[in-house]
Coordinates of C-alpha atoms in Angstrom, one line a residue:
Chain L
X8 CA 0.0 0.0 0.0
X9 CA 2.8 2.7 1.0
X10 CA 4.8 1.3 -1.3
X11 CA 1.8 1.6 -4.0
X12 CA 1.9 5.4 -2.8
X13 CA 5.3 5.9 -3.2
X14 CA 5.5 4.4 -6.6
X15 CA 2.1 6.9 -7.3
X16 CA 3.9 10.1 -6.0
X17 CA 7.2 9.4 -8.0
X18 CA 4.9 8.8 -11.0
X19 CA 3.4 12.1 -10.3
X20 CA 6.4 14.1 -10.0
X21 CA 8.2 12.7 -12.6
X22 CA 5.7 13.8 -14.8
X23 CA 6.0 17.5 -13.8
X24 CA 7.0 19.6 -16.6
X25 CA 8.6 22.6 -14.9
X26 CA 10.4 20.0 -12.3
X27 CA 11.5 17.9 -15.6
X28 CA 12.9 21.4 -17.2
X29 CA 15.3 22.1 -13.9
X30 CA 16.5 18.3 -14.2
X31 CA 15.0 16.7 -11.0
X32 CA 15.2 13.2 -9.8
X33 CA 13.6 12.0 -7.0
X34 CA 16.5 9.4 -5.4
X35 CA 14.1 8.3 -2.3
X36 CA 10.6 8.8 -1.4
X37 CA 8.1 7.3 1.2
X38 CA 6.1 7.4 4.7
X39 CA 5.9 11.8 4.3
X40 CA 9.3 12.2 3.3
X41 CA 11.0 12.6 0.4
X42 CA 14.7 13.0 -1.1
X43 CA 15.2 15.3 -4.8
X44 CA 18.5 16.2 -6.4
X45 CA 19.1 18.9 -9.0
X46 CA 21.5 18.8 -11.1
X47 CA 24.2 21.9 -11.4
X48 CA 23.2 23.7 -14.4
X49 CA 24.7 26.8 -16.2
X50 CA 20.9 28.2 -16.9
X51 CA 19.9 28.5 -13.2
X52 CA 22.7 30.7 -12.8
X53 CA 21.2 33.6 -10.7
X54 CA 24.6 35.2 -10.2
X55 CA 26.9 34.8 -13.5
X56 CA 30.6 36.7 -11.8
X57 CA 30.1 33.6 -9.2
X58 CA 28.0 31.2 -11.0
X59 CA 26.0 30.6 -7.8
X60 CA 22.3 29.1 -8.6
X61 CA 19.4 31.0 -8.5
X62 CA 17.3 31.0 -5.3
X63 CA 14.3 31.0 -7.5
X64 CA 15.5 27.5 -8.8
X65 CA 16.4 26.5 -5.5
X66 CA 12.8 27.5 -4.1
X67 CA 11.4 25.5 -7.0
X68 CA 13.1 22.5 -5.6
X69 CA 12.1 23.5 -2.2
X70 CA 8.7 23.8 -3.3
X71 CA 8.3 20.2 -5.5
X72 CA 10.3 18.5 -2.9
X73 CA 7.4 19.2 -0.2
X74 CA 5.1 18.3 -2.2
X75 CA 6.4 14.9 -2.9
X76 CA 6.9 14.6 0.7
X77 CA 3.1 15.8 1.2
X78 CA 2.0 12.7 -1.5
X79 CA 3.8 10.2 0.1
X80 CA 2.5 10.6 3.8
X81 CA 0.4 7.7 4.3
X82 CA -2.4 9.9 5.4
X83 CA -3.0 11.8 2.3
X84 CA -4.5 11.5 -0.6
X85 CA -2.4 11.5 -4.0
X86 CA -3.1 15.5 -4.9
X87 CA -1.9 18.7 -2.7
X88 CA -0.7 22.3 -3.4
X89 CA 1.1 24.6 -1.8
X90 CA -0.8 27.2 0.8
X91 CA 2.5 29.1 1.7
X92 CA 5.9 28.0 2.1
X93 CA 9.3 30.4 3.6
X94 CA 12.8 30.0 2.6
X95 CA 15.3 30.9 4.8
X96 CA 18.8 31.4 2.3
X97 CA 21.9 30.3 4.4
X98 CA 24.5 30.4 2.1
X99 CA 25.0 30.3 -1.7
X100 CA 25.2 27.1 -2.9
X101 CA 28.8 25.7 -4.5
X102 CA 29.3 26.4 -7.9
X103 CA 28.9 23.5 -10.1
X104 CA 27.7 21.2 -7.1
X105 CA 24.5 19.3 -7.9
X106 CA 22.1 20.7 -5.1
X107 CA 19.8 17.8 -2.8
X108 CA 16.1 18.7 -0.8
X109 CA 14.8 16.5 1.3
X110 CA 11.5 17.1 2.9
X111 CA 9.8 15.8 5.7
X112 CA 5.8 16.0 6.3
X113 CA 6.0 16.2 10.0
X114 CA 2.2 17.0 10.6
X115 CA -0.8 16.1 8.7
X116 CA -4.7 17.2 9.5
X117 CA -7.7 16.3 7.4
X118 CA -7.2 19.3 5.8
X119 CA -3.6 20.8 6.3
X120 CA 0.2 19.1 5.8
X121 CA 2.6 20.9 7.6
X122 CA 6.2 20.4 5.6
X123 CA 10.1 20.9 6.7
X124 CA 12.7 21.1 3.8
X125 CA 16.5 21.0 4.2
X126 CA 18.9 21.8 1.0
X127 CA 22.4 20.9 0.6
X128 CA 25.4 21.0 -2.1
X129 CA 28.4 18.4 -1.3
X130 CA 29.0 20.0 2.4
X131 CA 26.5 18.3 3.9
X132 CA 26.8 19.6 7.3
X133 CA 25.7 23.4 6.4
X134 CA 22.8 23.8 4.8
X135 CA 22.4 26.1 1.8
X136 CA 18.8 26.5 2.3
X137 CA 15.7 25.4 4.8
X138 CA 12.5 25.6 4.1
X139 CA 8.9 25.0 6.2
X140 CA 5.7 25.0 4.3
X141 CA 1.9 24.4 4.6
X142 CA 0.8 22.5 2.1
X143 CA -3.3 21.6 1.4
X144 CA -5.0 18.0 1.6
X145 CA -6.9 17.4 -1.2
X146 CA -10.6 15.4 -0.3
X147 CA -10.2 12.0 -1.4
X148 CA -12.4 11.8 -4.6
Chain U
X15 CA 17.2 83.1 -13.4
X16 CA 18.3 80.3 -15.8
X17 CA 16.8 76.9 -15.7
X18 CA 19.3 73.8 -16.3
X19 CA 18.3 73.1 -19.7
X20 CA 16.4 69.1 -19.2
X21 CA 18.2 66.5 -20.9
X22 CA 16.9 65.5 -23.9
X23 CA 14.3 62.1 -23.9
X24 CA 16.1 59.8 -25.4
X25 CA 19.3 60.6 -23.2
X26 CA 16.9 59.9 -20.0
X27 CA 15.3 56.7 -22.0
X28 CA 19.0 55.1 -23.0
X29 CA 20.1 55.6 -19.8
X30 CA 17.5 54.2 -17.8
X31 CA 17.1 51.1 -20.2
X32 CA 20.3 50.1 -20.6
X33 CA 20.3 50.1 -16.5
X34 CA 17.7 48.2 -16.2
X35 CA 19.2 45.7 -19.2
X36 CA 22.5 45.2 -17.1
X37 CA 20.3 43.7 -13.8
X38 CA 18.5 42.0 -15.7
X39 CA 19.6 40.1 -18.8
X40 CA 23.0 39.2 -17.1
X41 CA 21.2 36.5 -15.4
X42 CA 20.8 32.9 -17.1
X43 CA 17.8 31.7 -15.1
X44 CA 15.8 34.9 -15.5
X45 CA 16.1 34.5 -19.5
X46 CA 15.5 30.7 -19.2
X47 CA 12.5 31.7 -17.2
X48 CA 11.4 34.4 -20.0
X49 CA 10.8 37.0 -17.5
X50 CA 11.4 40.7 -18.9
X51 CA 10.6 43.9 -17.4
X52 CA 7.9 46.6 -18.5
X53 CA 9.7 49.9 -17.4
X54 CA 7.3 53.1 -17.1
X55 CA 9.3 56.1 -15.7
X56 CA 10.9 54.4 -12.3
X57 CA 8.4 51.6 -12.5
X58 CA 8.9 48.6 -13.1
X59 CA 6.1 45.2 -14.5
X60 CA 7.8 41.9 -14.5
X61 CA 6.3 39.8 -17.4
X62 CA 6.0 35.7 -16.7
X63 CA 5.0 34.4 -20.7
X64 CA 3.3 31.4 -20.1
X65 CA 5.3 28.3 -21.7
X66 CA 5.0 24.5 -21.5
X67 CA 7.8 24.2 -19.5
X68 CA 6.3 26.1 -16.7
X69 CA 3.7 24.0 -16.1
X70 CA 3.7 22.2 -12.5
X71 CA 0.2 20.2 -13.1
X72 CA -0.1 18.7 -16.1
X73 CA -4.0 17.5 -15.6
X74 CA -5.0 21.2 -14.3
X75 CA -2.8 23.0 -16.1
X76 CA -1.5 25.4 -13.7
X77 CA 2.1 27.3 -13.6
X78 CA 4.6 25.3 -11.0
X79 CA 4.9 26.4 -7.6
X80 CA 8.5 26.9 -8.1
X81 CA 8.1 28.8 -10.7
X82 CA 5.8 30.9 -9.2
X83 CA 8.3 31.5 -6.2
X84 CA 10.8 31.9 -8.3
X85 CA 8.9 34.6 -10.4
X86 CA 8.4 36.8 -7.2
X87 CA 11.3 36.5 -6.0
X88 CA 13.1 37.8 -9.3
X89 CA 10.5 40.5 -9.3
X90 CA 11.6 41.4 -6.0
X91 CA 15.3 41.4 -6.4
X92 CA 15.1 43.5 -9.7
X93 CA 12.9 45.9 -8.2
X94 CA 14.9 46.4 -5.1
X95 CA 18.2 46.9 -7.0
X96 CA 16.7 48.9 -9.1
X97 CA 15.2 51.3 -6.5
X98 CA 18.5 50.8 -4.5
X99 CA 20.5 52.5 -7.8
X100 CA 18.6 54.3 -9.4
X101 CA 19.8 57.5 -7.8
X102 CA 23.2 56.6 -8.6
X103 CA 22.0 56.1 -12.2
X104 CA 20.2 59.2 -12.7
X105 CA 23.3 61.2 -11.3
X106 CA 25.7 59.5 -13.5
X107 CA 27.5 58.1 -10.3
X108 CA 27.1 54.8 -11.9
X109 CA 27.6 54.6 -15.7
X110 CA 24.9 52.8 -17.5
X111 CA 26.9 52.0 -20.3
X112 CA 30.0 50.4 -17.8
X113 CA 26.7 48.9 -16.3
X114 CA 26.2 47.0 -19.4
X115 CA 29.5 45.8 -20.4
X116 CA 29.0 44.2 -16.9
X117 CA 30.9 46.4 -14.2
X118 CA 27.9 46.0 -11.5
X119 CA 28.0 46.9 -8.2
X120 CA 27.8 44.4 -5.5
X121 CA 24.1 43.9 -4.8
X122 CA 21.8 42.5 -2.2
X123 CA 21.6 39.1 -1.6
X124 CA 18.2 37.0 -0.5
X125 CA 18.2 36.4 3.5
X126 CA 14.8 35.3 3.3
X127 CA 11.6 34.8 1.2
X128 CA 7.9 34.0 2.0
X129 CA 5.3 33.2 -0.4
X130 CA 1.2 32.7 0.1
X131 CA 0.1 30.8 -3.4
X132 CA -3.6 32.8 -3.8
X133 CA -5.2 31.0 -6.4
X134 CA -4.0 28.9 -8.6
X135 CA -1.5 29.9 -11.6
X136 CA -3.9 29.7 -15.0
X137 CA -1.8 28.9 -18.3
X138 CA -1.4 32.3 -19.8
X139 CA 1.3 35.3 -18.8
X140 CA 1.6 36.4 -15.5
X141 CA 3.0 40.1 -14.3
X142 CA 4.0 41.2 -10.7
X143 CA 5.4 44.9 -9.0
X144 CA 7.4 44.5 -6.0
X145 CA 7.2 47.4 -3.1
X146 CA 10.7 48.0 -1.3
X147 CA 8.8 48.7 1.7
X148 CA 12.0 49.4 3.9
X149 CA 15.6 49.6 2.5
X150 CA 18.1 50.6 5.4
X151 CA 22.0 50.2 5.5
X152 CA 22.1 46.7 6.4
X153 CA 18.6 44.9 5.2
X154 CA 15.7 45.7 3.4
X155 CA 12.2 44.0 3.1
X156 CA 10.1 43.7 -0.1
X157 CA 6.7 43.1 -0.9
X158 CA 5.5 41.8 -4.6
X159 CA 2.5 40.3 -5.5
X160 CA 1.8 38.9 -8.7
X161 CA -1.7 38.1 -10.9
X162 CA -3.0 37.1 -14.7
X163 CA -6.2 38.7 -16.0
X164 CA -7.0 40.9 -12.6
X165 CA -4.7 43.1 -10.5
X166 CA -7.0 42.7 -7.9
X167 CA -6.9 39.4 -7.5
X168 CA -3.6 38.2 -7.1
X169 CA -2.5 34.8 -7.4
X170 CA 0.2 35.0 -5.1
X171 CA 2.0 37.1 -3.2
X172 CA 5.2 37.1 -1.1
X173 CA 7.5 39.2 1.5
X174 CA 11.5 38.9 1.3
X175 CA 14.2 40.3 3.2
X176 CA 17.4 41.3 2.1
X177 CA 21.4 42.0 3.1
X178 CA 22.2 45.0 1.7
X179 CA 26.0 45.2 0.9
X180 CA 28.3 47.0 2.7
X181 CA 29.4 49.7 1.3

């Protein structure tokens, strides 16, 4: 069954246009939480003298990560969107370093998922990014 | 008493545009978004053309979240750099045409950045204004909000905060 889900969400975000476009691959998903890398690329650059990404691209990862996390909770059906979600930036990612969001649904009501995001480059430790969001539960159809 | 003679139009209109050009088409993930600037006087629009690859639902269609976020947050950064320089522009302290040939100054960076999704993005263009709201030595904090057919009904909106550099 979860692993039914899992397979359902993955599906589901794989499909995604926009998260297609910026390169994303979901490398683990299940039980509210969920793991998406991006691959460095030179058109996310938000700042070309350092060729830092974009926070724009990160919050797009950010934002699709949740969601996958949201999808995958056990308690919620397949569909969501997001109601609000904050970035705090930490610290500009590494040039050419592939950037990784994992989310955790740590709270889910019949009609609200509350979401933590954490995004990293290869210094695992620091965190370029974190995120906490409030995402909706769609009514079962 | 003799009046400085104004300059002429299209001095004011070069100037201003080929600002605005330099903080804006220097960056790869604003062009790969699409999103350009409407400039009226000090003003600025930010234009979102709708394209396939903006899509987040597929069975809805409706824009990405990300995208979205990212949109605002663009419009926000633009607008506060903008607003941050153009004195410095109009005075000739900074040198549009240096500007362009890519000698910027060092600008703000994102500290943090909020978003409430309103409604949900239709598939057509989407435009948003920013409002630096407070821009001190140190930070500054913008509003934007951004909408489709209506400005006055937004389809999201967001707050951000920003380091400014030291100078």
């Amino acid at each position: 069954m979860t692993a039914d889900k899992a397979r359902i969400a993955r599906q589901f975000i794989e499909t995604i246009p926009h998260s297609k476009a910026l390169g994303m691959r979901i490398t683990d998903i299940g039980d509210g939480s969920a793991t998406i890398v991006m691959p460095y690329d030179a058109r996310f650059i938000g700042d070309p003298e350092t060729g830092v990404i974009h926070g724009g691209a990160v919050s797009a990862l950010m934002d699709t990560c949740g969601g996958a996390a949201v999808m995958s909770h056990p308690q919620s059906p397949t569909g969501t969107a997001t109601i609000n979600l904050r970035i705090d930036y930490m610290r500009p990612a590494a040039p050419g370093q592939a950037i990784t969001a994992r989310a955790e649904c740590y709270h889910i009501t019949r009609n609200v998922a509350f979401v933590r995001a954490t995004a990293t480059d290869d210094d695992t430790e620091n965190p370029v990014a974190c995120a906490t969001g409030a995402f909706t539960v769609e009514a079962q159809a | 008493m003799t009046r400085k003679t104004p300059e002429p139009v299209q001095v004011i209109k070069q100037r201003r545009d080929a600002a605005l050009s330099a903080l804006v088409d220097g960056v790869p993930y604003i062009h790969y978004l699409g999103v350009t600037f409407d400039r009226r006087g000090d003003e600025l629009t930010a234009v979102l053309p709708f394209d396939d690859k903006l899509i987040g639902n597929p069975f809805l269609p409706a824009i990405h979240g990300g995208v979205t976020a990212a949109f605002l947050e663009i419009t926000a950064m633009i607008t506060l750099n903008w607003t941050w320089l153009w004195e410095d522009i109009e005075s000739g302290v900074l040198d549009a045409e240096e500007m362009v040939a890519g000698k910027l100054p060092r600008l703000p960076k994102t500290i943090d950045f909020t978003v409430d999704y309103l409604r949900s993005g239709l598939p057509r263009d989407a435009y948003a204004r920013a409002r630096v709201n407070r821009s001190g030595r140190r930070y500054a904090s913008v509003q934007v909000e951004a909408w489709q057919d209506n400005r006055d009904r937004p389809f999201a909106a967001a707050n951000a905060h920003f380091l400014m550099p030291r100078s």
